[in-house]
């Protein structure tokens, strides 16, 4: 498996990954919200091409995707991680883990201070994510509680605080 930056030729494959990963069983024609989110993020000013990564199988098939876009924590630029998806036929093979490590490494190398996400704490804690409140970063929706998490990176400063703000397309889905 190879993890690399998404290229223009990958757009349709990334949409297919998201549709397969987030689609409802028995409703193959329904377009998952994550596909719509990807489409809207691509057209927004929050899109960061360097942080849209794909996992490619040995045969060249795109089997996974992860994306970080520009959000903010209080008044500080930050990253919003979502979506991360893997084709069901390739799940539980380390693809998601490889994508997570790659995107966090890339974000750190780019000098970003933190990455925020909404997800299962039991899964994301293995990548160093902790409840945002532990670092003074409030969830955009208070009811998210410990499911809103952040991962601090090398340029993190304890003075960063406030409410996390996702890019505007997240408000539509």
Short mmCIF file of C-alpha atoms in Angstrom, two decimals:
data_model
loop_
_atom_site.label_atom_id
_atom_site.label_comp_id
_atom_site.label_asym_id
_atom_site.label_seq_id
_atom_site.Cartn_x
_atom_site.Cartn_y
_atom_site.Cartn_z
CA UNK A 1 0.00 0.00 0.00
CA UNK A 2 1.15 3.51 -0.81
CA UNK A 3 -0.13 6.66 0.90
CA UNK A 4 0.25 9.76 -1.25
CA UNK A 5 -1.28 13.14 -1.98
CA UNK A 6 -4.53 13.07 -3.87
CA UNK A 7 -4.16 13.99 -7.54
CA UNK A 8 -6.84 15.37 -9.89
CA UNK A 9 -7.26 11.91 -11.43
CA UNK A 10 -8.28 10.57 -7.99
CA UNK A 11 -11.37 12.74 -7.41
CA UNK A 12 -13.92 10.19 -8.62
CA UNK A 13 -12.18 7.33 -6.80
CA UNK A 14 -12.18 9.37 -3.57
CA UNK A 15 -15.92 9.98 -3.97
CA UNK A 16 -16.41 6.22 -4.47
CA UNK A 17 -14.37 5.43 -1.34
CA UNK A 18 -16.53 7.80 0.70
CA UNK A 19 -19.74 6.40 -0.80
CA UNK A 20 -18.70 2.83 0.02
CA UNK A 21 -17.31 3.63 3.47
CA UNK A 22 -20.28 5.70 4.64
CA UNK A 23 -23.14 4.32 2.56
CA UNK A 24 -26.12 2.63 4.13
CA UNK A 25 -26.51 -1.08 3.56
CA UNK A 26 -29.54 -1.66 1.37
CA UNK A 27 -29.54 1.93 0.05
CA UNK A 28 -26.78 1.95 -2.60
CA UNK A 29 -28.38 4.83 -4.52
CA UNK A 30 -28.38 7.18 -1.51
CA UNK A 31 -25.51 9.66 -1.52
CA UNK A 32 -23.87 9.74 1.92
CA UNK A 33 -23.41 13.14 3.56
CA UNK A 34 -19.63 12.61 3.49
CA UNK A 35 -19.63 12.59 -0.33
CA UNK A 36 -21.53 15.87 -0.39
CA UNK A 37 -19.16 17.27 2.23
CA UNK A 38 -16.13 16.34 0.10
CA UNK A 39 -17.66 18.01 -2.94
CA UNK A 40 -18.40 21.21 -1.03
CA UNK A 41 -15.02 21.31 0.70
CA UNK A 42 -13.24 21.00 -2.67
CA UNK A 43 -14.96 24.20 -3.77
CA UNK A 44 -14.29 26.10 -0.55
CA UNK A 45 -11.36 28.19 0.59
CA UNK A 46 -10.78 25.64 3.37
CA UNK A 47 -9.44 22.98 0.96
CA UNK A 48 -5.77 22.15 1.56
CA UNK A 49 -4.44 19.98 -1.29
CA UNK A 50 -1.37 18.93 0.69
CA UNK A 51 -3.63 17.34 3.31
CA UNK A 52 -5.89 15.30 1.05
CA UNK A 53 -4.25 11.88 1.04
CA UNK A 54 -5.16 8.59 -0.59
CA UNK A 55 -4.14 5.02 0.11
CA UNK A 56 -3.41 3.10 -3.06
CA UNK A 57 -3.31 -0.69 -3.24
CA UNK A 58 -0.52 -2.62 -4.92
CA UNK A 59 -2.70 -2.73 -8.05
CA UNK A 60 -3.12 1.06 -8.11
CA UNK A 61 -6.71 1.14 -6.78
CA UNK A 62 -7.57 3.99 -4.39
CA UNK A 63 -8.79 2.13 -1.30
CA UNK A 64 -8.79 4.90 1.33
CA UNK A 65 -8.82 8.66 1.81
CA UNK A 66 -8.26 11.17 4.59
CA UNK A 67 -8.72 14.92 4.56
CA UNK A 68 -7.80 17.87 6.74
CA UNK A 69 -9.22 21.29 5.91
CA UNK A 70 -8.77 24.74 7.41
CA UNK A 71 -10.70 25.36 10.59
CA UNK A 72 -9.77 27.38 13.65
CA UNK A 73 -9.60 27.17 17.40
CA UNK A 74 -10.59 30.50 18.85
CA UNK A 75 -8.64 32.92 16.65
CA UNK A 76 -5.89 30.42 15.73
CA UNK A 77 -5.80 28.57 12.40
CA UNK A 78 -6.24 24.83 12.98
CA UNK A 79 -7.15 21.72 11.02
CA UNK A 80 -10.43 19.85 10.86
CA UNK A 81 -10.04 16.16 10.08
CA UNK A 82 -12.95 14.60 8.20
CA UNK A 83 -13.74 12.48 6.50
CA UNK A 84 -11.46 9.48 6.73
CA UNK A 85 -12.78 6.46 4.88
CA UNK A 86 -11.65 3.05 3.68
CA UNK A 87 -13.41 0.79 1.19
CA UNK A 88 -15.14 -1.97 3.18
CA UNK A 89 -13.16 -4.60 1.23
CA UNK A 90 -9.94 -3.11 2.71
CA UNK A 91 -11.04 -2.31 6.25
CA UNK A 92 -9.24 -3.85 9.21
CA UNK A 93 -6.02 -4.13 7.22
CA UNK A 94 -4.23 -1.05 8.56
CA UNK A 95 -5.30 1.33 5.78
CA UNK A 96 -7.05 3.78 8.11
CA UNK A 97 -4.15 3.67 10.54
CA UNK A 98 -1.65 4.40 7.76
CA UNK A 99 -3.77 7.31 6.51
CA UNK A 100 -4.07 8.78 10.01
CA UNK A 101 -0.35 8.58 10.69
CA UNK A 102 0.44 10.10 7.29
CA UNK A 103 -1.97 13.04 7.59
CA UNK A 104 -0.86 13.83 11.15
CA UNK A 105 2.79 13.70 10.08
CA UNK A 106 2.08 15.95 7.10
CA UNK A 107 0.15 18.43 9.26
CA UNK A 108 2.97 18.53 11.77
CA UNK A 109 5.56 19.04 9.01
CA UNK A 110 3.49 21.96 7.69
CA UNK A 111 3.68 23.66 11.09
CA UNK A 112 0.03 23.26 12.07
CA UNK A 113 -0.68 23.52 15.81
CA UNK A 114 -3.59 21.07 16.15
CA UNK A 115 -6.09 18.83 14.45
CA UNK A 116 -9.70 18.59 15.61
CA UNK A 117 -12.27 15.91 14.89
CA UNK A 118 -15.56 14.41 15.97
CA UNK A 119 -15.24 10.67 16.47
CA UNK A 120 -15.01 7.62 18.68
CA UNK A 121 -12.52 8.27 21.50
CA UNK A 122 -11.70 4.56 21.72
CA UNK A 123 -10.45 4.62 18.13
CA UNK A 124 -8.77 8.02 17.90
CA UNK A 125 -6.91 7.99 21.22
CA UNK A 126 -4.36 5.59 19.63
CA UNK A 127 -3.32 8.53 17.43
CA UNK A 128 -2.87 10.90 20.37
CA UNK A 129 -6.30 12.56 20.25
CA UNK A 130 -7.75 13.73 23.56
CA UNK A 131 -11.00 15.49 24.47
CA UNK A 132 -10.73 19.10 23.30
CA UNK A 133 -11.72 20.38 26.73
CA UNK A 134 -8.48 18.95 28.18
CA UNK A 135 -6.62 21.54 26.10
CA UNK A 136 -9.04 24.45 26.41
CA UNK A 137 -10.64 23.86 22.99
CA UNK A 138 -14.43 23.71 23.19
CA UNK A 139 -16.55 21.65 20.83
CA UNK A 140 -18.68 23.65 18.40
CA UNK A 141 -21.66 21.69 19.75
CA UNK A 142 -21.38 21.24 23.54
CA UNK A 143 -23.34 17.96 23.43
CA UNK A 144 -20.48 16.34 21.51
CA UNK A 145 -18.63 16.11 24.82
CA UNK A 146 -15.64 13.78 24.76
CA UNK A 147 -16.34 12.82 21.14
CA UNK A 148 -14.88 16.16 20.07
CA UNK A 149 -11.15 15.62 20.24
CA UNK A 150 -7.95 17.35 19.31
CA UNK A 151 -4.42 16.21 18.60
CA UNK A 152 -1.78 18.76 19.45
CA UNK A 153 1.23 19.03 17.14
CA UNK A 154 4.76 20.42 17.50
CA UNK A 155 3.76 24.09 17.17
CA UNK A 156 0.96 23.77 19.76
CA UNK A 157 0.95 26.49 22.40
CA UNK A 158 -1.03 26.28 25.63
CA UNK A 159 -2.32 29.81 24.97
CA UNK A 160 -4.48 28.47 22.10
CA UNK A 161 -8.05 28.23 23.34
CA UNK A 162 -11.64 28.87 22.41
CA UNK A 163 -14.38 27.23 20.41
CA UNK A 164 -13.35 25.04 17.49
CA UNK A 165 -14.84 26.22 14.20
CA UNK A 166 -15.20 23.81 11.29
CA UNK A 167 -15.08 25.07 7.69
CA UNK A 168 -18.41 26.42 6.49
CA UNK A 169 -19.36 23.35 4.34
CA UNK A 170 -19.67 21.29 7.54
CA UNK A 171 -22.72 23.43 8.39
CA UNK A 172 -24.57 22.04 5.35
CA UNK A 173 -24.29 18.34 6.08
#
